[in-house]
Short mmCIF file of C-alpha atoms in Angstrom, two decimals:
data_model
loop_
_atom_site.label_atom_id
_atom_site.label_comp_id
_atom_site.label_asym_id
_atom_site.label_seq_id
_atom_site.Cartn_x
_atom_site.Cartn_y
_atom_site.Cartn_z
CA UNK A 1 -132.85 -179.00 -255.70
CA UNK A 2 -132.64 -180.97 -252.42
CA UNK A 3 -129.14 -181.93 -253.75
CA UNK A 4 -127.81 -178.27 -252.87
CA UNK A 5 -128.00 -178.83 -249.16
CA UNK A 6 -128.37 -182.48 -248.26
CA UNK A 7 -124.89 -183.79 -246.24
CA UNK A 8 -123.19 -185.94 -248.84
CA UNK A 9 -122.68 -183.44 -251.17
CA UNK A 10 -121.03 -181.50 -248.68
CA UNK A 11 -118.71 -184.56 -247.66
CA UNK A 12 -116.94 -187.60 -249.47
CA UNK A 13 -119.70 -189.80 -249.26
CA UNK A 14 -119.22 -193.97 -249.90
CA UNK A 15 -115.71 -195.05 -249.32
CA UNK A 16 -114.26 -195.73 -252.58
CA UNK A 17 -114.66 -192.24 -253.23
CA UNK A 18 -113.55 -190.60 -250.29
CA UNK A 19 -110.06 -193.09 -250.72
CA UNK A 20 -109.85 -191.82 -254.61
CA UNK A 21 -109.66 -188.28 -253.29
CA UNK A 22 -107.58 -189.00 -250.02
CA UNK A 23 -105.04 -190.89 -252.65
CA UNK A 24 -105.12 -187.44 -255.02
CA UNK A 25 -105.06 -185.41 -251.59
CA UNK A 26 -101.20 -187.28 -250.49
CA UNK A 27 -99.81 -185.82 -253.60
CA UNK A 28 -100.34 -182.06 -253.32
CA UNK A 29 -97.64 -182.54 -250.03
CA UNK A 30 -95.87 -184.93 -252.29
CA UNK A 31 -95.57 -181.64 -254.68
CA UNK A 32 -95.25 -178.83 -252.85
CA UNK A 33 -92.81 -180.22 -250.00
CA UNK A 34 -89.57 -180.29 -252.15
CA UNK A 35 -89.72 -176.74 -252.08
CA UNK A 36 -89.48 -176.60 -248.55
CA UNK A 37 -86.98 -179.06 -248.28
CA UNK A 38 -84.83 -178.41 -251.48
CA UNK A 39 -85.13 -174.59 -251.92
CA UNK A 40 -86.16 -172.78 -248.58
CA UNK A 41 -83.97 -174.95 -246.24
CA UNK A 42 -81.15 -176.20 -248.14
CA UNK A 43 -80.23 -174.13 -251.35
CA UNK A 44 -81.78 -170.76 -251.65
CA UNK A 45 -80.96 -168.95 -248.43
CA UNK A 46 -77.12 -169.29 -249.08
CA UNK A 47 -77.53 -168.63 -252.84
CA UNK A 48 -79.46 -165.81 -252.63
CA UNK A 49 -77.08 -164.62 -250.17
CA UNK A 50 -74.18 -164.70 -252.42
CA UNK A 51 -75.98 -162.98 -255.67
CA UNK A 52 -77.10 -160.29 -253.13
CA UNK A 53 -73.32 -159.92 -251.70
CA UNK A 54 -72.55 -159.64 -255.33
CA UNK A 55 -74.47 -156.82 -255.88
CA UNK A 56 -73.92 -155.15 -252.32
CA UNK A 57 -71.90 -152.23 -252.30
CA UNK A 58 -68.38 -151.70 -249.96
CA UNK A 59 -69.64 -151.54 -247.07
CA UNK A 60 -71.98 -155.02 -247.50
CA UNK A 61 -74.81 -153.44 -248.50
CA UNK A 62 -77.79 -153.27 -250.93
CA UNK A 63 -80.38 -150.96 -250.98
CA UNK A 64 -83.69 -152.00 -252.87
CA UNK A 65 -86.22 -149.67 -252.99
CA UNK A 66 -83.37 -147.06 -251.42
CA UNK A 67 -83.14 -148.68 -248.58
CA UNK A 68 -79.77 -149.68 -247.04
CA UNK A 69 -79.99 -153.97 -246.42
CA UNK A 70 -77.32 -155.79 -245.34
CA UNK A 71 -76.53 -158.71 -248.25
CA UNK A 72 -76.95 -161.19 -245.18
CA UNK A 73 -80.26 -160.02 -243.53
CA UNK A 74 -81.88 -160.32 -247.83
CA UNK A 75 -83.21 -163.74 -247.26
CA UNK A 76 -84.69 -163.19 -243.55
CA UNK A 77 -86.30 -160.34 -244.78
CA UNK A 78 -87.68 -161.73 -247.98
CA UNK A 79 -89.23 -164.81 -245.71
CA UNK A 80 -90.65 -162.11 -243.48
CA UNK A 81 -92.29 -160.12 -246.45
CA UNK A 82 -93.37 -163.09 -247.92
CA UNK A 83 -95.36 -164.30 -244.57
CA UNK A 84 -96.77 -161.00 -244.50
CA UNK A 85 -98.11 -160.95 -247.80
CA UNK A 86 -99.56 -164.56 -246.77
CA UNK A 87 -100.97 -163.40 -243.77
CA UNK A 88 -103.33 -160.88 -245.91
CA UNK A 89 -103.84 -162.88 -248.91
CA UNK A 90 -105.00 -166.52 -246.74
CA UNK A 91 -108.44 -165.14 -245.15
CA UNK A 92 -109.29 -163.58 -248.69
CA UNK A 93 -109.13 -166.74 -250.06
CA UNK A 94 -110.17 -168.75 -247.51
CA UNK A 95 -113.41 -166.68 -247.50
CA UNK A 96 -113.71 -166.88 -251.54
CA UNK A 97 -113.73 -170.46 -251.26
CA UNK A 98 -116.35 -171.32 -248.65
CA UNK A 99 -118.51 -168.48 -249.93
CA UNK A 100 -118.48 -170.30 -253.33
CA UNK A 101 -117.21 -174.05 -252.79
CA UNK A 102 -114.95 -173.79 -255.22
CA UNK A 103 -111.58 -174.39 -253.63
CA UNK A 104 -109.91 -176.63 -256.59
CA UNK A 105 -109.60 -173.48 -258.95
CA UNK A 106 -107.73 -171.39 -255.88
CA UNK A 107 -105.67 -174.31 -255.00
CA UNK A 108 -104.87 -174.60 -258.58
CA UNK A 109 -104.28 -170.61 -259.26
CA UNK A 110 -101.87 -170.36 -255.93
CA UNK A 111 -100.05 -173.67 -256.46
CA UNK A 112 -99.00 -172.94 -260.18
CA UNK A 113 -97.82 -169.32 -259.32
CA UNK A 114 -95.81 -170.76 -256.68
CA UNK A 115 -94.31 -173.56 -258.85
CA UNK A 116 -93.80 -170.77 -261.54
CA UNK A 117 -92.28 -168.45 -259.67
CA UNK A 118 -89.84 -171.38 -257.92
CA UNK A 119 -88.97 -172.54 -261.71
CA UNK A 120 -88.29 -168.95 -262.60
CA UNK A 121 -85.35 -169.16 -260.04
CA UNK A 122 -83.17 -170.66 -263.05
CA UNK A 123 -82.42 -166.91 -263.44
CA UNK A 124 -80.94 -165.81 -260.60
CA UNK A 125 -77.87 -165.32 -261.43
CA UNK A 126 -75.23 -162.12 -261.33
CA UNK A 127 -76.41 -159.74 -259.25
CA UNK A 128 -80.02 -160.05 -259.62
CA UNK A 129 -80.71 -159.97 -255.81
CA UNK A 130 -84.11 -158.18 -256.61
CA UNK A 131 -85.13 -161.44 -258.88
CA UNK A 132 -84.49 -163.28 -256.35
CA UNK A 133 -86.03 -161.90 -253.46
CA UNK A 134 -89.26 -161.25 -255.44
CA UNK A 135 -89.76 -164.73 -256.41
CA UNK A 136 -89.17 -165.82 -253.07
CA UNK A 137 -91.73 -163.63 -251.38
CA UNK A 138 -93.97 -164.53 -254.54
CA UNK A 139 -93.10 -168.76 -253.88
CA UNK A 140 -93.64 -168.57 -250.28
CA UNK A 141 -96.40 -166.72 -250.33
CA UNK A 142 -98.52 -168.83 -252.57
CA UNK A 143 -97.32 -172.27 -250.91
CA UNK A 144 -99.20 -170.84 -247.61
CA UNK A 145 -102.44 -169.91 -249.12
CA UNK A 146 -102.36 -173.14 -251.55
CA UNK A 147 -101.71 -175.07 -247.94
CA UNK A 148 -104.40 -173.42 -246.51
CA UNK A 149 -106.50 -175.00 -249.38
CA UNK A 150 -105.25 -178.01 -248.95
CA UNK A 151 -105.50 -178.84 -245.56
CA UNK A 152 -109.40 -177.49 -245.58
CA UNK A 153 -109.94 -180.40 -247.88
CA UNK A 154 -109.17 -182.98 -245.26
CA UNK A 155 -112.70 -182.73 -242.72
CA UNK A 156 -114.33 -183.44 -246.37
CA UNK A 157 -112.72 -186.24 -247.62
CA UNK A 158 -112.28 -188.64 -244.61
CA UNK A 159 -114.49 -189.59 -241.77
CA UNK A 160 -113.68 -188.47 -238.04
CA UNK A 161 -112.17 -192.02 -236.99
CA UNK A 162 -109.73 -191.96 -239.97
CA UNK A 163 -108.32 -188.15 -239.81
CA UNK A 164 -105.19 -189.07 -238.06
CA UNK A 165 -104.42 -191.45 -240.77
CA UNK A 166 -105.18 -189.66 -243.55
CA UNK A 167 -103.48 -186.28 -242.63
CA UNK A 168 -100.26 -188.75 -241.21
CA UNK A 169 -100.08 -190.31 -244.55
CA UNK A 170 -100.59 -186.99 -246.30
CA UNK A 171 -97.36 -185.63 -244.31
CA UNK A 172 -95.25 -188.79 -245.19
CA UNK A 173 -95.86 -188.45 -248.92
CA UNK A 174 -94.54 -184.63 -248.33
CA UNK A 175 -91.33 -185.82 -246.68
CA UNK A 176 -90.99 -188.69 -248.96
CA UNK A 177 -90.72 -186.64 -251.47
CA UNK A 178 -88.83 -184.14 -250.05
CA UNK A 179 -86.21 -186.66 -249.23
CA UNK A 180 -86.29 -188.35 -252.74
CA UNK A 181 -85.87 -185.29 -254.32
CA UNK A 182 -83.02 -183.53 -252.24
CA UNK A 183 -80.57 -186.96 -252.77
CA UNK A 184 -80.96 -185.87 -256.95
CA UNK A 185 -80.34 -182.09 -255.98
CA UNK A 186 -77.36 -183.56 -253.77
CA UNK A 187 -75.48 -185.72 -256.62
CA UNK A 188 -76.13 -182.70 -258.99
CA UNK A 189 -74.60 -180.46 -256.41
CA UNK A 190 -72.13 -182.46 -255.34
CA UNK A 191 -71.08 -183.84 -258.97
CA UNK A 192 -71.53 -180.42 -260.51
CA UNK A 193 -68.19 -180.57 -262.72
CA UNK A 194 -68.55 -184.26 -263.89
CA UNK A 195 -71.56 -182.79 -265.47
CA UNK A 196 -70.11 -179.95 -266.91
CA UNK A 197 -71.65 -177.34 -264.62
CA UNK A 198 -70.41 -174.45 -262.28
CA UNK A 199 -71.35 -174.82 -258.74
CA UNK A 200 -73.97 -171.66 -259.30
CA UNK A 201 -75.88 -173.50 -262.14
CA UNK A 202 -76.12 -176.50 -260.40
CA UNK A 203 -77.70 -174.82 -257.95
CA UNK A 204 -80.35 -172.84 -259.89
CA UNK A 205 -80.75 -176.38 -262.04
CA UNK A 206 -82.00 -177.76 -258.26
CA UNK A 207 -84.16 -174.61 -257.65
CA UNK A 208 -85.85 -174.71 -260.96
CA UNK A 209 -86.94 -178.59 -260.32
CA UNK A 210 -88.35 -178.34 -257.23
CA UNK A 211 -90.61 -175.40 -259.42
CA UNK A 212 -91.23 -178.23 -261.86
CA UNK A 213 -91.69 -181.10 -259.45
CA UNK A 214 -94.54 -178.92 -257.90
CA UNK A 215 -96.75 -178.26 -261.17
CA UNK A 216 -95.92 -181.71 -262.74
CA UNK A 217 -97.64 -183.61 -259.47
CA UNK A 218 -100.13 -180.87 -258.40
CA UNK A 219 -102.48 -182.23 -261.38
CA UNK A 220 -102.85 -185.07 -259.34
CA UNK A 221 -104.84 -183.71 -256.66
CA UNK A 222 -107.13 -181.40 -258.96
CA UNK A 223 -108.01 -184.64 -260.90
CA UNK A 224 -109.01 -186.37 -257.87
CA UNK A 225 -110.46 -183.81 -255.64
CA UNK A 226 -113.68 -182.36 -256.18
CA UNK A 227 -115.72 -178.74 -255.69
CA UNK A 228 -118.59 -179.23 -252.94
CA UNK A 229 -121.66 -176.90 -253.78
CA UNK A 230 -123.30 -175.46 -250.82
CA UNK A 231 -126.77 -174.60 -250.30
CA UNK A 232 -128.49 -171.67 -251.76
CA UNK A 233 -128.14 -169.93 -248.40
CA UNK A 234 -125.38 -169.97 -247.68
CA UNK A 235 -124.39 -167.15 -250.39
CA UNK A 236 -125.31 -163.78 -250.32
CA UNK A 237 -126.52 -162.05 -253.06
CA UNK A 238 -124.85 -159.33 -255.16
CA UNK A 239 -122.01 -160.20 -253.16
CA UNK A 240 -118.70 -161.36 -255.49
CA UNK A 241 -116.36 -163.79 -253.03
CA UNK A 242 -113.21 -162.16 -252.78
CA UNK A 243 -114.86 -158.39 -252.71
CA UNK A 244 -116.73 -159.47 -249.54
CA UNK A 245 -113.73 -161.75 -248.17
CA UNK A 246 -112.74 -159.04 -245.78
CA UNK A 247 -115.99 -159.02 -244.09
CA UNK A 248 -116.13 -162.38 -244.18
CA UNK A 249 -113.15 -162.06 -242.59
CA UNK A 250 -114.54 -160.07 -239.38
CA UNK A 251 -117.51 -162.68 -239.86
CA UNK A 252 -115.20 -165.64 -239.19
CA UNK A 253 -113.38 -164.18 -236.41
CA UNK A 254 -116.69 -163.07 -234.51
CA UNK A 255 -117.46 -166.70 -235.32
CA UNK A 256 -114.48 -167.80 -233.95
CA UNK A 257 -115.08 -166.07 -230.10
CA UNK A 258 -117.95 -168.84 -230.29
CA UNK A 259 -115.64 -171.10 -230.52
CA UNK A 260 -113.30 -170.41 -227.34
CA UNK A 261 -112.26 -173.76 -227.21
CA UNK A 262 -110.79 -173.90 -231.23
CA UNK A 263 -109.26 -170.93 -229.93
CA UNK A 264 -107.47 -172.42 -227.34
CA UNK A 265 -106.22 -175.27 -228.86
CA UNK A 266 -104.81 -172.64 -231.90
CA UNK A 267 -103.37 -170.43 -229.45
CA UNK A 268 -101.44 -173.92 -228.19
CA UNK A 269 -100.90 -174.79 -231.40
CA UNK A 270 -99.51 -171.08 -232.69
CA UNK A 271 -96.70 -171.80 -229.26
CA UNK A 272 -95.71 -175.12 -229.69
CA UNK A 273 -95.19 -175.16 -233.27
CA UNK A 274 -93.27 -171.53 -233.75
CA UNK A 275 -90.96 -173.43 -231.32
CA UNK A 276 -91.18 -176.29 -234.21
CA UNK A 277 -90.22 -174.30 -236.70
CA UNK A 278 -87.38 -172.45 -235.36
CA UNK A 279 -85.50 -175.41 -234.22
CA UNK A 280 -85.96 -176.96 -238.07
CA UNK A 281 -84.44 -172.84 -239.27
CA UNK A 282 -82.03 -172.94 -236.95
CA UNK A 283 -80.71 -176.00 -236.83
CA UNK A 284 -78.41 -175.98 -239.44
CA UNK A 285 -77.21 -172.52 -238.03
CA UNK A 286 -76.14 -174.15 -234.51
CA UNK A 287 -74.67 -176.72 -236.36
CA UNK A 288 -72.13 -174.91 -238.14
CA UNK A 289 -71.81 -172.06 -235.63
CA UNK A 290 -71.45 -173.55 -232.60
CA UNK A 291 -71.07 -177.29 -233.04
CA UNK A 292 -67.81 -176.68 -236.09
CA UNK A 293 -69.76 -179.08 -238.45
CA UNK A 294 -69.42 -178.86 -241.73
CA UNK A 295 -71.89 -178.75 -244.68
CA UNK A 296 -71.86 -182.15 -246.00
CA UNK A 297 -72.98 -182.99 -242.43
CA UNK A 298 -75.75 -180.30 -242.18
CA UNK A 299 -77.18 -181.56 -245.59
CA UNK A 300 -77.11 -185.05 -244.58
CA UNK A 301 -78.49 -184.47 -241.66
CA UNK A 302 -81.06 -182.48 -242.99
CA UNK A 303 -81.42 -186.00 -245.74
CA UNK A 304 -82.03 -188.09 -242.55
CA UNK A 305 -84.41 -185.77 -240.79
CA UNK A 306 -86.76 -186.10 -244.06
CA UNK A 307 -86.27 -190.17 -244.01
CA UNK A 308 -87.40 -190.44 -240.60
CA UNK A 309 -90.31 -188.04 -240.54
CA UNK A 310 -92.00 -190.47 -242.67
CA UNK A 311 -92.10 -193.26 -240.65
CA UNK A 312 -92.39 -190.65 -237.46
CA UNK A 313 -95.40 -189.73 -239.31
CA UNK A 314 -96.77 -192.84 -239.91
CA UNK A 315 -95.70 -194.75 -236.25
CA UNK A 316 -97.46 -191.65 -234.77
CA UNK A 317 -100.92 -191.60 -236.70
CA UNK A 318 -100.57 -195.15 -235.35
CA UNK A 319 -100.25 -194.44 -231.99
CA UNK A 320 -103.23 -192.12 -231.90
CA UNK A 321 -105.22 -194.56 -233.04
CA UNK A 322 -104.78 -196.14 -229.78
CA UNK A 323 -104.33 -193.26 -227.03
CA UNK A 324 -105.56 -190.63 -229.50
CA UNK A 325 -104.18 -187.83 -230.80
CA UNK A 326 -104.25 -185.32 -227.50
CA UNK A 327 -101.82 -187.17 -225.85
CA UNK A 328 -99.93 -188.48 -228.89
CA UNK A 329 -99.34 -184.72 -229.70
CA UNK A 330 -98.37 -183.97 -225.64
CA UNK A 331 -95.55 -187.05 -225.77
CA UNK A 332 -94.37 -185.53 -228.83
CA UNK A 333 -93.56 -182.12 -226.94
CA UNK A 334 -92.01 -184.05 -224.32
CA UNK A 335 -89.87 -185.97 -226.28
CA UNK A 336 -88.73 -182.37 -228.38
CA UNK A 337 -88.16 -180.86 -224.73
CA UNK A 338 -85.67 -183.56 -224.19
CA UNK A 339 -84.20 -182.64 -227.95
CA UNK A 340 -83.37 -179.28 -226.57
CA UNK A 341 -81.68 -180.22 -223.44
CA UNK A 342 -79.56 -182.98 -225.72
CA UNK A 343 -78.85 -179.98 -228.52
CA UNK A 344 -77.66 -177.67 -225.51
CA UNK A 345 -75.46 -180.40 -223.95
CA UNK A 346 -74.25 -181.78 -227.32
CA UNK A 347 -70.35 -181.59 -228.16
CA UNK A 348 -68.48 -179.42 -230.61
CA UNK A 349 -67.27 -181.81 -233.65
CA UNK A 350 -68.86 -184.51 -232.94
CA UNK A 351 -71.27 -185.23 -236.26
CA UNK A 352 -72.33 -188.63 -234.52
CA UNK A 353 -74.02 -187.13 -231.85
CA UNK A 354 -75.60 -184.78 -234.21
CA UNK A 355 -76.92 -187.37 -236.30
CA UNK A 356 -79.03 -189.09 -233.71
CA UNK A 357 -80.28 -185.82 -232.61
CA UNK A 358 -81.22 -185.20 -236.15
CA UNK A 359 -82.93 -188.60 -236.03
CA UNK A 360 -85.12 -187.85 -232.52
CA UNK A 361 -86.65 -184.46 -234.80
CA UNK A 362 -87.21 -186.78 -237.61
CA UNK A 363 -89.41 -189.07 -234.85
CA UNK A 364 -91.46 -186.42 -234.23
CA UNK A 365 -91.19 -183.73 -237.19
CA UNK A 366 -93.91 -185.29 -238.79
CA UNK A 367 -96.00 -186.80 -236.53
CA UNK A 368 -96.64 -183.61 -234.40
CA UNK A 369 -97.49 -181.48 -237.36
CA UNK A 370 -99.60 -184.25 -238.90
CA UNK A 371 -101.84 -185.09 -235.87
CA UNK A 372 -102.31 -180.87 -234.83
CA UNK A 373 -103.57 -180.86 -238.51
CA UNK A 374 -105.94 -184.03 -237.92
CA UNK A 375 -107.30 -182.72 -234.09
CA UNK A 376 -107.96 -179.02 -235.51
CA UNK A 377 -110.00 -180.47 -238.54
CA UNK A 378 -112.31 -182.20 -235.85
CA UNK A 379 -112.67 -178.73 -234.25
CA UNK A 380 -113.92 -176.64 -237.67
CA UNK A 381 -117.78 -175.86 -238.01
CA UNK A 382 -118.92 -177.70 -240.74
CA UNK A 383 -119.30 -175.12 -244.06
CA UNK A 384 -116.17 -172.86 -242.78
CA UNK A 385 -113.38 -175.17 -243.17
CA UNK A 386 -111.41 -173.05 -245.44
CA UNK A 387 -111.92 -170.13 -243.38
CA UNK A 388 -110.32 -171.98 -240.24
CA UNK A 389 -107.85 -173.83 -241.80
CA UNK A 390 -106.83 -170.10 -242.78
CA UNK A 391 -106.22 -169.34 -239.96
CA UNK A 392 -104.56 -172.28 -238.69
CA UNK A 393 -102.05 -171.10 -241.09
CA UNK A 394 -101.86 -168.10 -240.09
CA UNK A 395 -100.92 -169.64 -236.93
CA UNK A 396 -98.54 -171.77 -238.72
CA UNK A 397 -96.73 -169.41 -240.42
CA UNK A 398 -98.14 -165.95 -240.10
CA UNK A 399 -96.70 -165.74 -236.63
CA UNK A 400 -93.68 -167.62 -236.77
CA UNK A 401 -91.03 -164.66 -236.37
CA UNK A 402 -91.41 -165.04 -233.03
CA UNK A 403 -88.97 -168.19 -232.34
CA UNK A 404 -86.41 -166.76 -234.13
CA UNK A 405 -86.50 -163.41 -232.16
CA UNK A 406 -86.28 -165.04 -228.90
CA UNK A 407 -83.45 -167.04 -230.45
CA UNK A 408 -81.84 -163.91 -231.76
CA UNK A 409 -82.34 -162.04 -228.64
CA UNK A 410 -81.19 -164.67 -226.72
CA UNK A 411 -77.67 -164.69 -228.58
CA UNK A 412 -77.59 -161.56 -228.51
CA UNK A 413 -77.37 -160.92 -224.96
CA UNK A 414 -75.24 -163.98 -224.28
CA UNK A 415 -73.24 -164.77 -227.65
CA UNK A 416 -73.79 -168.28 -227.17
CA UNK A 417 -76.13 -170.22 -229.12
CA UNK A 418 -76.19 -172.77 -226.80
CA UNK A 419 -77.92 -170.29 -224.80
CA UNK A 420 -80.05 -169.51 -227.58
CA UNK A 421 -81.36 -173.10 -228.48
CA UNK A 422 -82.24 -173.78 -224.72
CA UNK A 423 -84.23 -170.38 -224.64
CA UNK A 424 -87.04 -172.11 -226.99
CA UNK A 425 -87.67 -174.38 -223.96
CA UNK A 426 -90.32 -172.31 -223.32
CA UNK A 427 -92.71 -172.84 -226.45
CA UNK A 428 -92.62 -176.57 -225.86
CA UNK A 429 -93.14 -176.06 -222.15
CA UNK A 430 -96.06 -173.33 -222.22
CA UNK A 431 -97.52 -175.14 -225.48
CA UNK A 432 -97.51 -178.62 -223.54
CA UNK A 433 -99.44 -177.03 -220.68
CA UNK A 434 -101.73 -174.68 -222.87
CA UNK A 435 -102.72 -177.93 -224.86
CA UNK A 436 -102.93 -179.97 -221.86
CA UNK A 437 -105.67 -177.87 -220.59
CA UNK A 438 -107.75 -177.84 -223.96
CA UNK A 439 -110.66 -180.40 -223.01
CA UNK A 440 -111.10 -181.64 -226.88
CA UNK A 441 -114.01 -183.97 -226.73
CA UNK A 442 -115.97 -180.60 -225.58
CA UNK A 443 -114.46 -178.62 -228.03
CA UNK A 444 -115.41 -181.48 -231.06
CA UNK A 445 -119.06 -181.16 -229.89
CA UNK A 446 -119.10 -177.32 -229.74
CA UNK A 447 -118.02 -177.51 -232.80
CA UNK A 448 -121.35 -179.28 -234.13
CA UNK A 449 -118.87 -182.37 -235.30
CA UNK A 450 -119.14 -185.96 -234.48
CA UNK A 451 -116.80 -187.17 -231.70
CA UNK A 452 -114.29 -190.27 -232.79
CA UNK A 453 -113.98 -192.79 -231.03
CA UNK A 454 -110.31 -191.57 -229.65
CA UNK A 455 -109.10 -188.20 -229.98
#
């Protein structure tokens, strides 16, 4: 019985074991990433946007559910809807899983959906805008609660000292793959009629894989990682887990005010990164728009972004190790301030230029997601991991329409997406200073966790 609530049973305990499951734990981003790469930056968006221009009527538009959309504004929407539907379905499962310590199953359940409903993209075709835009919300959806999942794993499978490390290496695998499997997609695309295809079945051929790459290397991870049981106490009786996850959703955030300082750092972290994210959306957009490149340089580009986040990833997990991972993360939101000020000044048709400011993100893509995923796992309460790593992803992608409205807005009122790419200046500048202010050793011992040696 004293098994049920002694430490190691809680956490990877000698290290042979906790490297088996941080080996298994690499290859759920080595998985899941093509789809972000492959389908939600590269393919899908302007795929989806033809079938739905297909099937739009005169005037541009399509009306699901009776409602007038214009074919352009289906994929933003269907993103939107899909983060919606993750922001509802992530604390429910978040709370099923530390109420029962059984997080392989949901990781399993969420990841196969998602890799289904990605594979089941071989079918868009015609006009079946509806198909399309349901599997999307369904695939996005499920990659954010299985992430959630995933990343809770990471306090219990690596000691304090070695987070950096392991969650570094974790986001290298992801963009290894990610690049590895976008230069098949590419010769595929590229090649289409040597092999016999139209351009739109090449396309759905590349959706379908990244579907098929997911499931085939998600049984890594659920071979290696392992269910924690917690003690007796911590259930509650005659209570199933996801009937009482939305008051164990109110629980965790009443938790969470105890925690002011994890709430500062995810209110940095919520800024800084929504500014991360829409400079890797938009991108491409500014690109095309406003620079006059055209798409063999955007998807190369894009190529070389996912080469050099790995080593970004790894040189940066490095560096914390030696000035820790506060002010690893801070140089990192210097260094994409400057990005900005080189995008704004950058000239039209002049793919060069663009290349080496597609290497700079690659620098420090990786290595500023990896390390706020390292430093928050230091700040969880022991017990409630999935719970806060919930809402880190909430914070991740539950709130990231925000970027892109400020960039909209901004072109908007100017026309100019110069204008608009310099407006995100302020996420990295308020996010810089909000982190800057976060004392994190305090916040580690609040916390209840041990505090590494650098952090």
């Amino acid at each position: 019985m004293t098994a049920d609530t002694t430490e190691p049973e809680e956490y990877a305990s000698g290290p042979a074991e906790r490297r088996r499951e941080q080996r298994g734990w690499y290859f759920y981003d080595f998985a899941c990433s093509v789809y972000s790469t492959s389908v939600l930056t590269v393919f899908l968006g302007p795929y989806l946007t033809s079938v739905a221009r297909a099937a739009a009527d005169p005037e541009g538009f399509v009306h699901p559910l009776g409602i007038p959309v214009r074919a352009g504004s289906l994929f933003a929407y269907a993103v939107s809807a899909s983060l919606v539907v993750a922001v509802l379905a992530m604390p429910l499962a978040g709370a099923a899983a530390d109420r029962t310590g059984r997080k392989k199953p949901l990781l399993a359940a969420t990841a196969y959906l998602g890799a289904t409903a990605t594979a089941g993209m071989f079918f868009l075709d015609g006009d079946r805008y509806l198909l399309g835009a349901f599997l999307l919300i369904v695939a996005n959806a499920s990659l954010s609660v299985s992430m959630a999942l995933y990343n809770a794993y990471l306090p219990q499978i690596s000691e304090p000292d070695e987070r950096d490390a392991v969650s570094s290496r974790g986001w290298a695998f992801g963009y290894t793959s990610g690049a590895l499997v976008l230069v098949l997609n590419l010769v595929l695309y590229s090649g289409h009629d040597s092999f016999g295809l139209t351009e739109g079945e090449a396309v759905r051929i590349c959706l379908a894989s990244a579907g098929v790459w997911w499931g085939a290397f998600t049984l890594v991870p659920l071979r290696r990682l392992r269910d924690r049981r917690i003690p007796r106490e911590g259930r509650r009786a005659g209570e199933g887990a996801v009937g009482g996850g939305w008051r164990q959703l109110r629980a965790t955030l009443k938790d969470m005010r105890r925690h002011p300082l994890t709430l500062s750092f995810l209110l940095a972290y919520l800024v800084y990164n929504d500014g991360v994210q829409t400079v890797i959306s938009q991108a491409s957009l500014y690109g095309s728009e406003e620079l006059g490149l055209d798409q063999t340089t955007l998807i190369t580009a894009v190529l070389l972004v996912q080469v050099l986040a790995v080593a970004g990833a790894l040189g940066m997990g490095r560096l914390a190790r030696s000035y820790g991972a506060k002010r690893t993360i801070l140089g990192s939101l210097a260094v994409w301030t400057l990005i900005l000020g080189a995008a704004y000044a950058l000239p039209a048709d002049a793919p060069v230029f663009f290349y080496f400011l597609a290497a700079a993100i690659g620098l420090v893509l990786g290595g500023s997601q990896a390390l706020s995923r390292s430093l928050f796992s230091h700040l969880v309460p022991r017990g409630k991991e999935a719970e806060y790593f919930s809402a880190y992803e909430m914070s991740d992608r539950g709130l990231s329409w925000l970027g892109p409205l400020v960039f909209g807005i901004a072109y908007q009122l100017t026309g100019s997406y110069r204008d608009a790419i310099i407006s995100l200046l302020i996420f990295f500048i308020a996010g810089f200073v909000l982190l800057a202010r976060v004392p994190v050793r305090r916040a580690v011992e609040a916390a209840g966790n041990p505090v590494p040696g650098r952090i």
